[in-house]
mmCIF file of C-alpha atoms in Angstrom:
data_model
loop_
_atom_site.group_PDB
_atom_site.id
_atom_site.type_symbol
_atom_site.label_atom_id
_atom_site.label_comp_id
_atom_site.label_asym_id
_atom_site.label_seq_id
_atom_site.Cartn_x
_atom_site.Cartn_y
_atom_site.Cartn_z
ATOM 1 C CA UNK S 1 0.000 0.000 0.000
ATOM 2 C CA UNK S 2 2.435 2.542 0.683
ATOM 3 C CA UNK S 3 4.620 1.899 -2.468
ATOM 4 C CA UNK S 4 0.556 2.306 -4.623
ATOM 5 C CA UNK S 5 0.317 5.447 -2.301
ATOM 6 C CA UNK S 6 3.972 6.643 -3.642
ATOM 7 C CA UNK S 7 3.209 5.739 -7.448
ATOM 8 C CA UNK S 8 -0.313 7.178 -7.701
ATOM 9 C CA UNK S 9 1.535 10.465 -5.762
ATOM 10 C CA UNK S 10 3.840 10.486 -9.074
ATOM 11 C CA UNK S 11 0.851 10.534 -11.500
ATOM 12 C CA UNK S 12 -0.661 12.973 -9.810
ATOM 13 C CA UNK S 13 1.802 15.758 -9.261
ATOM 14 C CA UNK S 14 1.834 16.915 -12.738
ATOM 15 C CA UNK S 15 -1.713 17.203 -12.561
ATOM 16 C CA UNK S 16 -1.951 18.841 -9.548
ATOM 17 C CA UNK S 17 0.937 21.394 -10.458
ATOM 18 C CA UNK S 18 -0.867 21.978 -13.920
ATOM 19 C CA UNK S 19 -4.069 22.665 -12.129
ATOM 20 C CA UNK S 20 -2.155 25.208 -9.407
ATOM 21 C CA UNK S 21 -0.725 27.153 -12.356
ATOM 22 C CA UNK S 22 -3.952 27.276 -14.315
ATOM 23 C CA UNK S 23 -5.718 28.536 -11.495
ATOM 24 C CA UNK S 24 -3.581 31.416 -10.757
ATOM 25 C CA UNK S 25 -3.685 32.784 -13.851
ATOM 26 C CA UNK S 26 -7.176 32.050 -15.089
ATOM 27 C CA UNK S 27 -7.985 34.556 -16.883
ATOM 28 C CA UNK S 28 -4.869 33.405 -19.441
ATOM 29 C CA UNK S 29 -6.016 30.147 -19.576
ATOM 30 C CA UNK S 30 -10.200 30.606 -20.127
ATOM 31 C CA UNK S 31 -9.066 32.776 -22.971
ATOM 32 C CA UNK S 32 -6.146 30.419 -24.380
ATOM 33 C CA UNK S 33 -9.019 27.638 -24.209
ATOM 34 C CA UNK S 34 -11.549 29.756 -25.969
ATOM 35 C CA UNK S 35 -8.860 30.260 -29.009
ATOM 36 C CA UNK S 36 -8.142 26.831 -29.098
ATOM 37 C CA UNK S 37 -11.760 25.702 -29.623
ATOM 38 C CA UNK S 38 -11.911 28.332 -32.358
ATOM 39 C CA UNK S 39 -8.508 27.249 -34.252
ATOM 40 C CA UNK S 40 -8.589 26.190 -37.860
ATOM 41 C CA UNK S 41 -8.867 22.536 -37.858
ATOM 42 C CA UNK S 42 -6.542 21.824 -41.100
ATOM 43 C CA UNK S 43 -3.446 23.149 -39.455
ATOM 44 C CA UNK S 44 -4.381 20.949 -36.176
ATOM 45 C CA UNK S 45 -4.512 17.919 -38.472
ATOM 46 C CA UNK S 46 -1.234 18.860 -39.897
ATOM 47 C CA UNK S 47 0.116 19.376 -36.720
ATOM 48 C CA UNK S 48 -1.310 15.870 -35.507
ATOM 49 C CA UNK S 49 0.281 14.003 -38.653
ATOM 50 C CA UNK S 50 4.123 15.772 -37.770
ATOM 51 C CA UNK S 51 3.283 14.283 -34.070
ATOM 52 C CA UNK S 52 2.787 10.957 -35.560
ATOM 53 C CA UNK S 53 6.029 11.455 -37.657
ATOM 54 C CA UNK S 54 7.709 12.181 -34.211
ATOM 55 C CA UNK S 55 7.575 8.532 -32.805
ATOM 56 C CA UNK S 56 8.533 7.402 -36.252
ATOM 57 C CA UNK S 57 12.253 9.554 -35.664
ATOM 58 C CA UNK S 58 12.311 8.232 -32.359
ATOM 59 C CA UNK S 59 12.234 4.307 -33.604
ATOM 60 C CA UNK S 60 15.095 5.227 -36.079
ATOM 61 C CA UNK S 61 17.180 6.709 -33.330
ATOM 62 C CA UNK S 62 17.011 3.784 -31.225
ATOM 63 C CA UNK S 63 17.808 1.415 -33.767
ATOM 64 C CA UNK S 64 20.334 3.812 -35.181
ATOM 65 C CA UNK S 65 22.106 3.842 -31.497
ATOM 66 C CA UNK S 66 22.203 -0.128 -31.975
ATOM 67 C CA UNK S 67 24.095 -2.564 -33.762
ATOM 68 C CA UNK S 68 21.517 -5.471 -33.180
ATOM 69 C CA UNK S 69 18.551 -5.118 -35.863
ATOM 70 C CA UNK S 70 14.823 -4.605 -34.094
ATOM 71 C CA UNK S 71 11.637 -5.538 -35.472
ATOM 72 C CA UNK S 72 10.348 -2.028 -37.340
ATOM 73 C CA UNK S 73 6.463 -2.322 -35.814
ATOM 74 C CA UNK S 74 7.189 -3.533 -32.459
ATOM 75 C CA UNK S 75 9.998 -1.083 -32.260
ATOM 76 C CA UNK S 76 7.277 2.057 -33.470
ATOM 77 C CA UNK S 77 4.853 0.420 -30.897
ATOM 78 C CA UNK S 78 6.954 0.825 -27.789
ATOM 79 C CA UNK S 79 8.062 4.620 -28.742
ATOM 80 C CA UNK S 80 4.350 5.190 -28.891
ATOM 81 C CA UNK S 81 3.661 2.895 -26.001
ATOM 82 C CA UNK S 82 6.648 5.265 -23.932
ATOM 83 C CA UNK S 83 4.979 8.299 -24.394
ATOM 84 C CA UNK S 84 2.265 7.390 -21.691
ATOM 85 C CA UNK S 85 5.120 6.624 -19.534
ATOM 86 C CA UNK S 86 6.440 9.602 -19.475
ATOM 87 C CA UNK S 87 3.988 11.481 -17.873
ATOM 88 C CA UNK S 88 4.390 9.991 -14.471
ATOM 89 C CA UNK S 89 8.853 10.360 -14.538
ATOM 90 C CA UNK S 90 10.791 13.385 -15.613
ATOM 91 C CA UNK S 91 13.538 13.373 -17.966
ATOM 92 C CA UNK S 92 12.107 10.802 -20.501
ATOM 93 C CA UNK S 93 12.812 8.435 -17.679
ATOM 94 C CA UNK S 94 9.812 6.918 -18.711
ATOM 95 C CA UNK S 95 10.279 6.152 -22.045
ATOM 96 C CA UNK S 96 13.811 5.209 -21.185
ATOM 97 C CA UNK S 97 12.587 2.128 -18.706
ATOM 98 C CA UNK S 98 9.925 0.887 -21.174
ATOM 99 C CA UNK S 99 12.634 0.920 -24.375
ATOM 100 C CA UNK S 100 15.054 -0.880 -21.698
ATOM 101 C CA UNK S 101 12.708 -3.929 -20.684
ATOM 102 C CA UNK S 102 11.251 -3.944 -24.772
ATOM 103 C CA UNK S 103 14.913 -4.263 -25.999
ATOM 104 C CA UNK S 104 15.812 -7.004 -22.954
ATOM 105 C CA UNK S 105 12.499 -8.975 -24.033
ATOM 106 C CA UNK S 106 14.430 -8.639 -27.452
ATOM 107 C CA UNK S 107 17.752 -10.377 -26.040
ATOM 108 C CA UNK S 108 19.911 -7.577 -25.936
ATOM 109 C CA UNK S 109 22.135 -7.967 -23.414
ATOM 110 C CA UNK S 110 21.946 -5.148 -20.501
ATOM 111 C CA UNK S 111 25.031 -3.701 -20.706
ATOM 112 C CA UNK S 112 24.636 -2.773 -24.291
ATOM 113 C CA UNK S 113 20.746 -2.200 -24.046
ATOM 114 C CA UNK S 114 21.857 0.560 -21.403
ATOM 115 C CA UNK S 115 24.421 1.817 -23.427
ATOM 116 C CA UNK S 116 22.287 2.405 -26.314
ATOM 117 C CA UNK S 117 19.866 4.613 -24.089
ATOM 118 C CA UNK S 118 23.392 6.548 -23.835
ATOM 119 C CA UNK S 119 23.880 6.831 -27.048
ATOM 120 C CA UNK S 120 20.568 7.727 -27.926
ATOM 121 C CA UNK S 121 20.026 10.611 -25.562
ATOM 122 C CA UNK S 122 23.895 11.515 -26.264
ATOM 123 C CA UNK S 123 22.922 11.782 -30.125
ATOM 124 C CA UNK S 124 19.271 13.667 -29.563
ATOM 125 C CA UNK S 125 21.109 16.454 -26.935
ATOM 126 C CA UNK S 126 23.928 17.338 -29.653
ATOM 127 C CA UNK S 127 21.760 17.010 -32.764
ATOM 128 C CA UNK S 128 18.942 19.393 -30.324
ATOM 129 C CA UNK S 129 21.893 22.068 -29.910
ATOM 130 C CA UNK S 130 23.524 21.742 -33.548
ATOM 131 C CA UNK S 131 20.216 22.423 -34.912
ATOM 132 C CA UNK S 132 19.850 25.773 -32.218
ATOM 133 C CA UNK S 133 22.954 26.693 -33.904
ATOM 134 C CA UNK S 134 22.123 26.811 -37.341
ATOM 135 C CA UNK S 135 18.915 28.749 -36.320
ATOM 136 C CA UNK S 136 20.984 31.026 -33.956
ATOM 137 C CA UNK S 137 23.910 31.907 -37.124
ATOM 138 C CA UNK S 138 20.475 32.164 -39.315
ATOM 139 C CA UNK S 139 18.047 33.991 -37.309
ATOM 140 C CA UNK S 140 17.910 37.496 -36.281
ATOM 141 C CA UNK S 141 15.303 36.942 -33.375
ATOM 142 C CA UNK S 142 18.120 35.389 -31.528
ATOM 143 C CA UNK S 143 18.879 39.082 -30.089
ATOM 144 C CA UNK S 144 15.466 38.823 -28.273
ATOM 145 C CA UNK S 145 16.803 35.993 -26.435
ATOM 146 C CA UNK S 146 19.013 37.697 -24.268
ATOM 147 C CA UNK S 147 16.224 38.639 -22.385
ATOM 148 C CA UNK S 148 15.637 35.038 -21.261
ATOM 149 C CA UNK S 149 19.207 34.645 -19.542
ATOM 150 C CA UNK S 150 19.480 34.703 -15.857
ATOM 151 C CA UNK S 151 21.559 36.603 -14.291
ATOM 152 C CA UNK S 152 24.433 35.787 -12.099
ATOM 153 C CA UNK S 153 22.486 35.038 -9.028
ATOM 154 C CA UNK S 154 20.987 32.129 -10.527
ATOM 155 C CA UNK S 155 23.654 31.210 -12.794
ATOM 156 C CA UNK S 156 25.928 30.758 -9.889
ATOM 157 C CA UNK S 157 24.185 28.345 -7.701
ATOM 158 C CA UNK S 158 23.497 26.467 -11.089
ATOM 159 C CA UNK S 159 27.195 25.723 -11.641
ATOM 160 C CA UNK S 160 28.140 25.053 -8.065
ATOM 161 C CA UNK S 161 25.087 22.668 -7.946
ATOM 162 C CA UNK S 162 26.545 21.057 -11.513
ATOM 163 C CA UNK S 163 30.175 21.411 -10.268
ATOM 164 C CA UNK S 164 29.335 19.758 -7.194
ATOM 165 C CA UNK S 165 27.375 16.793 -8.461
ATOM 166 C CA UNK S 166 29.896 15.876 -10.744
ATOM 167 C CA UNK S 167 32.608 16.072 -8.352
ATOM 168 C CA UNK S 168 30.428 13.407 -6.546
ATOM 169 C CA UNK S 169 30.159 11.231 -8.810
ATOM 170 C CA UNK S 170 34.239 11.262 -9.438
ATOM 171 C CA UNK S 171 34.918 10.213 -5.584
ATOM 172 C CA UNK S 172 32.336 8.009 -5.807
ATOM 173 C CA UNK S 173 33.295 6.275 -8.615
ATOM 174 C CA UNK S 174 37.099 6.391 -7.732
ATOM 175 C CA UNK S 175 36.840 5.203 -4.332
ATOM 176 C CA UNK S 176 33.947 2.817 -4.230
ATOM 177 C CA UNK S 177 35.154 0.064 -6.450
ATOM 178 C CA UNK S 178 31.719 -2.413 -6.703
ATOM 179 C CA UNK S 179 30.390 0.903 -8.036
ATOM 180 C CA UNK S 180 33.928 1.083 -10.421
ATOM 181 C CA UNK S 181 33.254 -2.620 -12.135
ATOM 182 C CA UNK S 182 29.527 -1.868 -13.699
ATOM 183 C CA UNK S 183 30.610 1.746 -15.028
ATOM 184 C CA UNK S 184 33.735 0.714 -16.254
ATOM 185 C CA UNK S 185 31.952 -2.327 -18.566
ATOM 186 C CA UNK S 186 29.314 0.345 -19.241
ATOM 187 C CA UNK S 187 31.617 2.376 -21.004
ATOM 188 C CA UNK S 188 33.279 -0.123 -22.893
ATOM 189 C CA UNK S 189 30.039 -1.895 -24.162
ATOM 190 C CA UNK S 190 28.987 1.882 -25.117
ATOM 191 C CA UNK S 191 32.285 2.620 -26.702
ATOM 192 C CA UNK S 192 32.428 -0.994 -28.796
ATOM 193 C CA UNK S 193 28.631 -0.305 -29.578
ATOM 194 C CA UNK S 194 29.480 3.373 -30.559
ATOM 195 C CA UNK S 195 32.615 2.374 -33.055
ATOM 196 C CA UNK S 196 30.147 -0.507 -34.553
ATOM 197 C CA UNK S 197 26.837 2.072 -35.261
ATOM 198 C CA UNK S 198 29.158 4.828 -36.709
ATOM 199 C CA UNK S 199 30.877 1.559 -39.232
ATOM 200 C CA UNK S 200 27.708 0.845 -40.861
ATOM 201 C CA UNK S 201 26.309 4.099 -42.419
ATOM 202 C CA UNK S 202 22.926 2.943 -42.285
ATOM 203 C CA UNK S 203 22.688 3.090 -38.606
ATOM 204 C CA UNK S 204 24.978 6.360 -38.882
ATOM 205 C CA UNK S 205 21.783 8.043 -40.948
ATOM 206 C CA UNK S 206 19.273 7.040 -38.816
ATOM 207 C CA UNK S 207 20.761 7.504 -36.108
ATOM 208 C CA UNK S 208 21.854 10.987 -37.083
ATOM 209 C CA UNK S 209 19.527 11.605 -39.234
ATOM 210 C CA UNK S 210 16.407 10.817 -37.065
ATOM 211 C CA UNK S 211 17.715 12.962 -33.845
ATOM 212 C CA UNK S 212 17.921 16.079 -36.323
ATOM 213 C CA UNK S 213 14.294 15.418 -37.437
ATOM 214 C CA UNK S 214 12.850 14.997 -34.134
ATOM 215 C CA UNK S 215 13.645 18.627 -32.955
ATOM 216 C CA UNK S 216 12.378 19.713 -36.097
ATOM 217 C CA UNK S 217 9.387 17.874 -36.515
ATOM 218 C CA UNK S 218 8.165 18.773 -32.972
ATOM 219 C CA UNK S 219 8.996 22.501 -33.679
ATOM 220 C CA UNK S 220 6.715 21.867 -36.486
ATOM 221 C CA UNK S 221 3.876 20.488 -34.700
ATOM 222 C CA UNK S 222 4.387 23.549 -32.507
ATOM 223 C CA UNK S 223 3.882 25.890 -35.352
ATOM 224 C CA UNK S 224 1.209 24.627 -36.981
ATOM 225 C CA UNK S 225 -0.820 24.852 -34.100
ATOM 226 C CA UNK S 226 0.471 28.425 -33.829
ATOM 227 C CA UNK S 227 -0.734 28.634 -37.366
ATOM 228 C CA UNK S 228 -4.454 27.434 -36.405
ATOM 229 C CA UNK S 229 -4.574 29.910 -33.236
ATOM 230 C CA UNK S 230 -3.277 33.265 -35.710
ATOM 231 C CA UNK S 231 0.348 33.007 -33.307
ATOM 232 C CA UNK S 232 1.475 35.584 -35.627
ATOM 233 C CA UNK S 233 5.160 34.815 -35.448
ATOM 234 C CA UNK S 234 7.169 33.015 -38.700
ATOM 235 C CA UNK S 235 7.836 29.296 -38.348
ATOM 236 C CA UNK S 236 11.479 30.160 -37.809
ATOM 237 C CA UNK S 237 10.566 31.938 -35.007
ATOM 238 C CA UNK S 238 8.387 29.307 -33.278
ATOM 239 C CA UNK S 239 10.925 27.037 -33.948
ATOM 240 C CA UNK S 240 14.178 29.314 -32.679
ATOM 241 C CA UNK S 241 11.479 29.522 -29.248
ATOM 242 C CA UNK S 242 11.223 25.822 -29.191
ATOM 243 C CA UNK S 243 15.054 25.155 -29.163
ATOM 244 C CA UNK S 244 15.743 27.761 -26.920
ATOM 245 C CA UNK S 245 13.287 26.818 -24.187
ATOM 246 C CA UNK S 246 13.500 22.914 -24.588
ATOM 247 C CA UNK S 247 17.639 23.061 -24.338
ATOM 248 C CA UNK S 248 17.784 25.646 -21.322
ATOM 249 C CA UNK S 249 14.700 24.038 -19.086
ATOM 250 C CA UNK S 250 15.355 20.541 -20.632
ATOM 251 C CA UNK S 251 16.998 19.132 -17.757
ATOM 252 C CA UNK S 252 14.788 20.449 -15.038
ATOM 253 C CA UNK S 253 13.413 17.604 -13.582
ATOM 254 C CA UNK S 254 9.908 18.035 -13.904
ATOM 255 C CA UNK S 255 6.999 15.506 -14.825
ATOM 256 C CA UNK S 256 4.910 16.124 -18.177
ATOM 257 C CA UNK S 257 7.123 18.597 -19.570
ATOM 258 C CA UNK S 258 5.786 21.610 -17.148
ATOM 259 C CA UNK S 259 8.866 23.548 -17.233
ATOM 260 C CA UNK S 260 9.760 23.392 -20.715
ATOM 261 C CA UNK S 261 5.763 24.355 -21.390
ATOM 262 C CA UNK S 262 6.409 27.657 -19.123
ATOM 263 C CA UNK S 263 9.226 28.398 -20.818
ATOM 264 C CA UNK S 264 8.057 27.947 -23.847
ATOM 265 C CA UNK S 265 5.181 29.831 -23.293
ATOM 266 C CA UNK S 266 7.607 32.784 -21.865
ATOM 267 C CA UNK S 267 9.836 32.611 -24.912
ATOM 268 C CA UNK S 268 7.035 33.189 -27.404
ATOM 269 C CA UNK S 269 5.587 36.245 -25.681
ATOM 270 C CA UNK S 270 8.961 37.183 -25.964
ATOM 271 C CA UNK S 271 8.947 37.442 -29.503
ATOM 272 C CA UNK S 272 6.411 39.165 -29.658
ATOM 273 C CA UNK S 273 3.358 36.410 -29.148
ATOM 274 C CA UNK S 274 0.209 37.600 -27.261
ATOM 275 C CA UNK S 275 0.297 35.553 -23.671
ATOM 276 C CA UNK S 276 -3.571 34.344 -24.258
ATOM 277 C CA UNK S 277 -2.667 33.273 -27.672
ATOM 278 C CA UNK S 278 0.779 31.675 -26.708
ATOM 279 C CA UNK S 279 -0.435 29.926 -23.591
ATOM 280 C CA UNK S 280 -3.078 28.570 -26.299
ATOM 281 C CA UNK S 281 -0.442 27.463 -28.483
ATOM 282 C CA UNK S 282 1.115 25.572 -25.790
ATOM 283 C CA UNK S 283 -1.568 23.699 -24.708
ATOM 284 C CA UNK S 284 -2.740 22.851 -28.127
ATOM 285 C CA UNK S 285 1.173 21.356 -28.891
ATOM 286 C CA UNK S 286 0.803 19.287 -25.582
ATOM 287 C CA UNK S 287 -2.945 17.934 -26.509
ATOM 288 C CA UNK S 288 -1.814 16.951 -29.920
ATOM 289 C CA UNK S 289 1.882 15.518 -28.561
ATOM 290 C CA UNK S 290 0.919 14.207 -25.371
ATOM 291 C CA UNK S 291 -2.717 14.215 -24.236
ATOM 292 C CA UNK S 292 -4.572 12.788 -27.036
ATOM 293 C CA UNK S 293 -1.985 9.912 -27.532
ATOM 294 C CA UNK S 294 -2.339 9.274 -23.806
ATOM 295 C CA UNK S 295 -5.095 6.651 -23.626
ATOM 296 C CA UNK S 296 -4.190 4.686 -26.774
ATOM 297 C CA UNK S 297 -0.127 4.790 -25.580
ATOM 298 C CA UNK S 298 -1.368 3.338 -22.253
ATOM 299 C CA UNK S 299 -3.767 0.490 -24.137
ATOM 300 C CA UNK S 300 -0.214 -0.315 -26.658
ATOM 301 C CA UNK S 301 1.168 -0.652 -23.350
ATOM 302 C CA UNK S 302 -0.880 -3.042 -21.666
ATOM 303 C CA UNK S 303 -1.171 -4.932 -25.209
ATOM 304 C CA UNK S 304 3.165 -5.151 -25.545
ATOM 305 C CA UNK S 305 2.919 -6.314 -21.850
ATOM 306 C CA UNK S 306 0.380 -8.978 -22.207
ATOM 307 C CA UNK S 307 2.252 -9.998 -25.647
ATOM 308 C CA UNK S 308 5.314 -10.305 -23.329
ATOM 309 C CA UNK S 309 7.234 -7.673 -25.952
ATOM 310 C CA UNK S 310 8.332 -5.601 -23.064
#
């Protein structure tokens, strides 16, 4: 009972913090509702087929980040069967634990099942912030985004917090040596696993090739709802907002995506966005990318389990 008590806790605190926010700034939200009920239907569909398109980038990544060859529909059915997970664990912890039991059902050995979940987030993180590059060097709204950078009072704690943690994990790795034995034949299965991918340029294009189209394809989900709702910003802008918000609040751990959503929401009403019709955009990109697919994720779930896929 107390571990159900501790789980349904989990499920609910994104909720609950969702429904705190919404009530303190009503007014934003009744109106951001109202828009959405009124938005233009054919850009919601588009936006709805880039979201499908999403989990189809995701499946190449993770077989790009492996050398062992997965089935193509079970593989798309756990991405979109990871998606419900992710609402109760931050950090795509979610999705991480379901890919890690549906690629053990699949014989991969752990070691190389974890390191793959490595290389995976490794490749989405650097193809996330070469892609905020480009946009940055191509941009000129990126001048508006130096209103979004903290000062030194909050940049300071952030680094001694970072500096701190990783120090840490150095003593603890250096001086506790059961701890020393799994890294160290972590990092060899992900370096072995790395050199084999990058051989074979198939798995070096989707691999690649899929974690710069996620980004993108998200950013254009984004947009197109921003397109229904009359945003009135240029896709380069909504995706420039996207990138910027989802690689400085990325990390925060927070269920459902909440902080990345308020920063996202903060970023376009930087630009210029009104803040009824960005907090509508929002919440129409995390219907489409997250709510709606809820239900059916959790059924492809239960169905992978019960087929003993995961």
């Amino acid at each position: 009972m107390p571990g159900r008590a501790v789980r349904l806790a989990l499920c609910l605190a994104p909720v609950l913090l969702a429904g705190c926010w919404a009530v303190g700034n009503r007014p934003v939200v009744q109106e951001g509702v109202r828009r959405l009920v009124a938005a233009d239907p054919r850009w919601l569909l588009a936006g709805a087929g880039l979201t499908c398109l999403s989990w189809v980038a995701a499946s190449c990544v993770r077989q790009g980040a492996l050398p062992d060859r997965l089935p193509p529909g079970l593989l798309l059915a756990s991405q979109f069967a990871a998606g419900a997970a992710n609402h109760a664990l931050p950090g795509g912890l979610g999705a991480h634990a379901v890919t890690l039991r549906f690629l053990r059902a699949r014989g991969v050995p752990l070691p190389r099942a974890t390191a793959s979940i490595g290389l995976y987030s490794l490749a989405r993180s650097s193809a996330k912030t070469l892609v905020l590059l480009v946009f940055l060097a191509v941009s000129p709204a990126w001048r508006r985004l130096g209103e979004l950078i903290p000062d030194g009072r909050v940049l300071v704690p952030v680094a001694a917090v970072t500096g701190g943690a990783l120090a840490v994990a150095g003593v603890l790795l250096s001086a506790v040596r059961p701890l020393r034995r799994p890294v160290t034949v972590l990092l060899r299965s992900a370096l072995a696993d790395a050199r084999e991918v990058h051989a074979r340029p198939g798995r070096v294009f989707a691999l690649w090739g899929g974690a710069v189209a996620m980004p993108l394809v998200q950013a254009g989900t984004l947009a197109c709802v921003g397109a229904s709702l009359g945003l009135g910003l240029p896709w380069e802008q909504v995706t420039l907002a996207y990138l910027a918000a989802g690689t400085a609040v990325g990390a925060v751990p927070a269920p459902g995506g909440l902080a990345v959503d308020a920063a996202l929401v903060w970023t376009l009403v930087t630009f210029g966005a009104t803040p009824a019709v960005a907090t509508a955009t929002v919440i129409g990109y995390r219907v489409l990318t997250d709510w709606l697919p809820l239900l059916p994720g959790a059924l492809v779930l239960s169905a992978l389990i019960r087929a003993k896929a995961l």
